[in-house]
Each structure stands twice: as structure tokens, then as C-alpha cells.
Amino acid sequence: MNNLQRNPKIRWRREVDEVCLYIPKNREMKKLNNVGASVWELCDGSLDSKEIIEEVSKEFDVEANEIKSDVEDFINQLIQLDLLKEA
Amino acid sequence: MVEYTNSPEVVSWDVTSKCNLKCSHCYSSSSIENKDDEDLTEEDAYRLIDELSDIGVFQLILLGGEPLIRKDIFNIIDYAVKKNLDVGIATNGTIITKEIAKKLSKYNLNGIQVSIDSPQAHIHDEFRSVKGAFHKSIEGIKTLSSEGNRVIVCSVISKINCFEIENIVKIAIDNGAKEFRTIRYIPSGRGLKEFKENAINEHEANHVHGELLRLKEKYEGIIEIASDHSTDFLENEMTQEFCSAGTSTCAIKYNGNVTPCSYINNEKYVCGNVKEESFFDIWHRKTMRDFRDVRKYQGKCKGCNYIQSCKGGCRAAAIGIHEDGYLPDPYCTI
Ligand code: SF4
Ligand code: SF4
């Protein structure tokens, strides 16, 4: 499985309980909250999706199985939007 | 309290108060007679850009006056782009040459906004107080577009143009613009004087709203059509976020004063000055916090169901008319 990495063209920053993204290509701002924000932060190129799910499950104290498909869907959406890449 | 971001997403900066035109709706009362000795210096500008970049601001919009009058404007743009800010600029378009257009295109700016008030040259010129301004602006749009810049034609919606929007859109398309957007006539700066004569009424606002939806569909794929939320006060629109001043956007005046929005000029709402203190400190200052505090709202806003999204509508318009940011937007028909 490939490690996941944020598209370096996307500008972003952490707010208290969310991550704000700015997509220069279409001048769009997006907000990711809770799990989404953590997933985004974890996509620094050092982890693959299985490892990200494990990290998130520890952080939010839920079974990895319970969140697996949601997190995978979310990651796929971000890849489709060109916000994430498989390194 | 309403939610606000740790630092603004968009900052607009009036880089000068000098302008070669003298538009009757100008929020910053700019003119060629204005002195430029109070403008932020190039060094101030670099310091400011460093900070905005460091605190995670995404967009920097350069306004004026006429930004292209500043001799160091290309140094400023260059620096901001290198600092990863997504830069936009608003110009009246009258002093654009091929060389300027070419230089600007290098920076892949998020947009170069040029205002057109009417499809009729004499009406536009009258509004802008300079004969020939219309034709120069159109030439400017054409030249900018032909060099690959993303031009946004913008119209301040008022009685003079609210039934002529499609003709302005056609001019925008014919001259290569990529986007058309509207801004409401805001009673601020010189715009305050003729507000009553120029402001559209509820019936006209409804027309504009419907027209923009129709044009969006009709010209899809040809030109992007956007409108700012303040064009209307229609009930079904009211759950949308209305005013971003002081919550995700902020403004810096030519002299370094910081206010929640470029259209807000009243001294009472100057929250600090970037020549003397950090922008981040100002953003978190009590005056800025008070400005955001919807619990303090008065008049019909007090207890209004829409207060969290509407936040009293356009604060600049409320301040312009009532000199009080806790009173309702004068356009509110709710
Ligand atoms: S009363 Fe105030 S909060 Fe309510 S819709 Fe009008 S301006 Fe907005
Ligand atoms: S004060 Fe008015 S012009 Fe400024 S951001 Fe709010 S709605 Fe827009």
C-alpha cells in the first residue's frame, strides 16, 4: 500500500477543531473537522491508509473496523479532488 | 459570539489612496489629489506580507485607490506570490498597457478585477467622473485578457445598472473576461453621499437575484457568474453565511489602519495599525472581538432568527448609515 501525501500546492492550517484548506486552482476554501482534520494531518507521506486508520482509531478511541470504510471513502474523495496523492 | 478563524482567510489591503479616477461610489474616497505619504512603505509592505504568510492567510487582495499607481507594486506582488499568498488585484483598468498586462500575467494572480458600472459609456464615465474612462477600462480588460490574465468584471449594483446586467456580462465575455461578479452599492466613503439615489430597492434586488441565476445558467461554460451575498435579502437565502468581516476576512487601509472590512472607514472600528503592532494582535484585539459579538446587536436584529448566519447583514452598510455596527443593514427587508 502506498503512503499518502498532501498535495503541496494546497495551503492549509489548523484551527482549534478543524483544518482549513485553500485550493488555489479554483480559489476554494474547505473545512475538515474531527476525524477529517486528523486524517489530513496524518497524510504527511509517512503513513499508508491502514496506518492512518490505526492512528485515528487510537486518537478517537474507536475500533479500527468501525471507521475503516468511512476513512477510506474520505481518503478516496481527497485523492479524486487532487488534494492528496499516493506517494 | 460568532465563530471566527484564528487568522483571516482573506486580507484586503488598500495599497494607496491615490487614484486617477474619482468614482462617486468609492469607499475609500480616493482621488489623484490624495497624498501618498501616509501609504505603507515598501519595507512596511514586506513586513506585513511576511506576517500574513506566517499566520496562514490564504488570499491577499490588493485594492486602492488604483493599486497600479504605486511604483513598487510589482515588487509587492512578486514578494507576496513568493510568500505563497494567492494574490488578487482590483484596478480600474484605465492605465493597463501591454507591458503591464504581460508583467501581471507572470504571477498567475487569482484574479484581476476591473469594474464596469454600465454598458453605456457616458453613464459609466459620469459615475467615474472622468470622460473616456469606459473605453479605457474596456481596452484594459481586453489587453489583460489577451495576455492570459484571469479578468473579473465587477459591477457595483445600483439603480443605474440593475436592469442592464446582461449587457455588462456580454461586454465582459466579448473582451475575454473569465468571471463576472456583482457588489452591492455600499454607503461608505464617497458612496455615502448619493446612497439614497443609488441604492436598489427590494423589487430591484429581487430582479437582480433572479437575473444572476438566469445568466449563470445561460452563460455556463462561457463565463463564471458570481454574486456577493449582499445583493439580496431574500428569505430563502438567509441561512447562508452573509458577512465575513472580522470573522474570516479583514482589511488594511492605505495608512496601515486595520478594520474588519475595506468598506468600513469609521474611526470607531479601526482596531489597530500595522505600522505599530502585529496584524495578528489586532485580529485578536477586544475591538475586533466586540465587532463580532452578535449578542450586542440592536434594533430588529436583536432576537432575529437569522442573526447567526446574517450577523446583521453588511456591517459596512449599517455603519455607513447608522454609524453603529450593531444596528441592521439598511437593505434588510426581513
Ligand atoms: S434583522 Fe438583522 S440579523 Fe435579521 S435579517 Fe435583518 S439584518 Fe439580518
Ligand atoms: S461588511 Fe459588507 S462588504 Fe464587508 S464583508 Fe461584510 S457584507 Fe461584505
mmCIF file with all atom_site columns, C-alpha atoms and ligand atoms in Angstrom, chain B residues 183-184 186 228-230 242-246 249-250 260-264 291 310 313-319 329, ligand 2:
data_model
loop_
_atom_site.group_PDB
_atom_site.id
_atom_site.type_symbol
_atom_site.label_atom_id
_atom_site.label_alt_id
_atom_site.label_comp_id
_atom_site.label_asym_id
_atom_site.label_entity_id
_atom_site.label_seq_id
_atom_site.pdbx_PDB_ins_code
_atom_site.Cartn_x
_atom_site.Cartn_y
_atom_site.Cartn_z
_atom_site.occupancy
_atom_site.B_iso_or_equiv
_atom_site.pdbx_formal_charge
_atom_site.auth_seq_id
_atom_site.auth_comp_id
_atom_site.auth_asym_id
_atom_site.auth_atom_id
_atom_site.pdbx_PDB_model_num
ATOM   1  C  CA  . ILE B 1 183 ? -21.045 44.055 -5.418 1.00 0.00 ? 183 ILE B CA  1
ATOM   2  C  CA  . ARG B 1 184 ? -23.800 45.947 -3.736 1.00 0.00 ? 184 ARG B CA  1
ATOM   3  C  CA  . ILE B 1 186 ? -22.361 50.322 -0.055 1.00 0.00 ? 186 ILE B CA  1
ATOM   4  C  CA  . ASP B 1 228 ? -21.812 38.517 -3.344 1.00 0.00 ? 228 ASP B CA  1
ATOM   5  C  CA  . HIS B 1 229 ? -24.397 37.527 -0.789 1.00 0.00 ? 229 HIS B CA  1
ATOM   6  C  CA  . SER B 1 230 ? -25.358 41.088 -0.184 1.00 0.00 ? 230 SER B CA  1
ATOM   7  C  CA  . PHE B 1 242 ? -23.585 36.615 4.854  1.00 0.00 ? 242 PHE B CA  1
ATOM   8  C  CA  . CYS B 1 243 ? -20.875 38.890 6.103  1.00 0.00 ? 243 CYS B CA  1
ATOM   9  C  CA  . SER B 1 244 ? -17.349 37.633 6.642  1.00 0.00 ? 244 SER B CA  1
ATOM   10 C  CA  . ALA B 1 245 ? -15.930 40.898 8.004  1.00 0.00 ? 245 ALA B CA  1
ATOM   11 C  CA  . GLY B 1 246 ? -13.875 40.262 11.111 1.00 0.00 ? 246 GLY B CA  1
ATOM   12 C  CA  . THR B 1 249 ? -11.826 38.422 6.241  1.00 0.00 ? 249 THR B CA  1
ATOM   13 C  CA  . CYS B 1 250 ? -10.123 41.624 7.282  1.00 0.00 ? 250 CYS B CA  1
ATOM   14 C  CA  . PRO B 1 260 ? -12.901 44.376 9.716  1.00 0.00 ? 260 PRO B CA  1
ATOM   15 C  CA  . CYS B 1 261 ? -13.743 45.252 6.079  1.00 0.00 ? 261 CYS B CA  1
ATOM   16 C  CA  . SER B 1 262 ? -12.386 47.647 3.435  1.00 0.00 ? 262 SER B CA  1
ATOM   17 C  CA  . TYR B 1 263 ? -15.757 49.349 3.287  1.00 0.00 ? 263 TYR B CA  1
ATOM   18 C  CA  . ILE B 1 264 ? -15.597 50.244 6.975  1.00 0.00 ? 264 ILE B CA  1
ATOM   19 C  CA  . PHE B 1 291 ? -17.317 43.749 16.483 1.00 0.00 ? 291 PHE B CA  1
ATOM   20 C  CA  . CYS B 1 310 ? -26.718 37.020 8.666  1.00 0.00 ? 310 CYS B CA  1
ATOM   21 C  CA  . GLY B 1 313 ? -26.087 41.874 7.130  1.00 0.00 ? 313 GLY B CA  1
ATOM   22 C  CA  . CYS B 1 314 ? -23.445 44.143 5.694  1.00 0.00 ? 314 CYS B CA  1
ATOM   23 C  CA  . ARG B 1 315 ? -21.763 45.805 8.660  1.00 0.00 ? 315 ARG B CA  1
ATOM   24 C  CA  . ALA B 1 316 ? -20.205 48.445 6.442  1.00 0.00 ? 316 ALA B CA  1
ATOM   25 C  CA  . ALA B 1 317 ? -23.642 49.499 5.211  1.00 0.00 ? 317 ALA B CA  1
ATOM   26 C  CA  . ALA B 1 318 ? -25.003 49.593 8.765  1.00 0.00 ? 318 ALA B CA  1
ATOM   27 C  CA  . ILE B 1 319 ? -22.038 51.654 9.943  1.00 0.00 ? 319 ILE B CA  1
ATOM   28 C  CA  . ASP B 1 329 ? -28.154 46.543 7.427  1.00 0.00 ? 329 ASP B CA  1
HETATM 29 S  S1  . SF4 C 2 .   ? -19.147 44.486 5.788  1.00 0.00 ? 2   SF4 C S1  1
HETATM 30 FE FE1 . SF4 C 2 .   ? -20.358 44.324 3.877  1.00 0.00 ? 2   SF4 C FE1 1
HETATM 31 S  S2  . SF4 C 2 .   ? -18.851 44.490 2.271  1.00 0.00 ? 2   SF4 C S2  1
HETATM 32 FE FE2 . SF4 C 2 .   ? -17.735 43.976 4.145  1.00 0.00 ? 2   SF4 C FE2 1
HETATM 33 S  S3  . SF4 C 2 .   ? -17.600 41.720 4.193  1.00 0.00 ? 2   SF4 C S3  1
HETATM 34 FE FE3 . SF4 C 2 .   ? -19.447 42.297 5.281  1.00 0.00 ? 2   SF4 C FE3 1
HETATM 35 S  S4  . SF4 C 2 .   ? -21.087 42.191 3.739  1.00 0.00 ? 2   SF4 C S4  1
HETATM 36 FE FE4 . SF4 C 2 .   ? -19.152 42.273 2.644  1.00 0.00 ? 2   SF4 C FE4 1
#
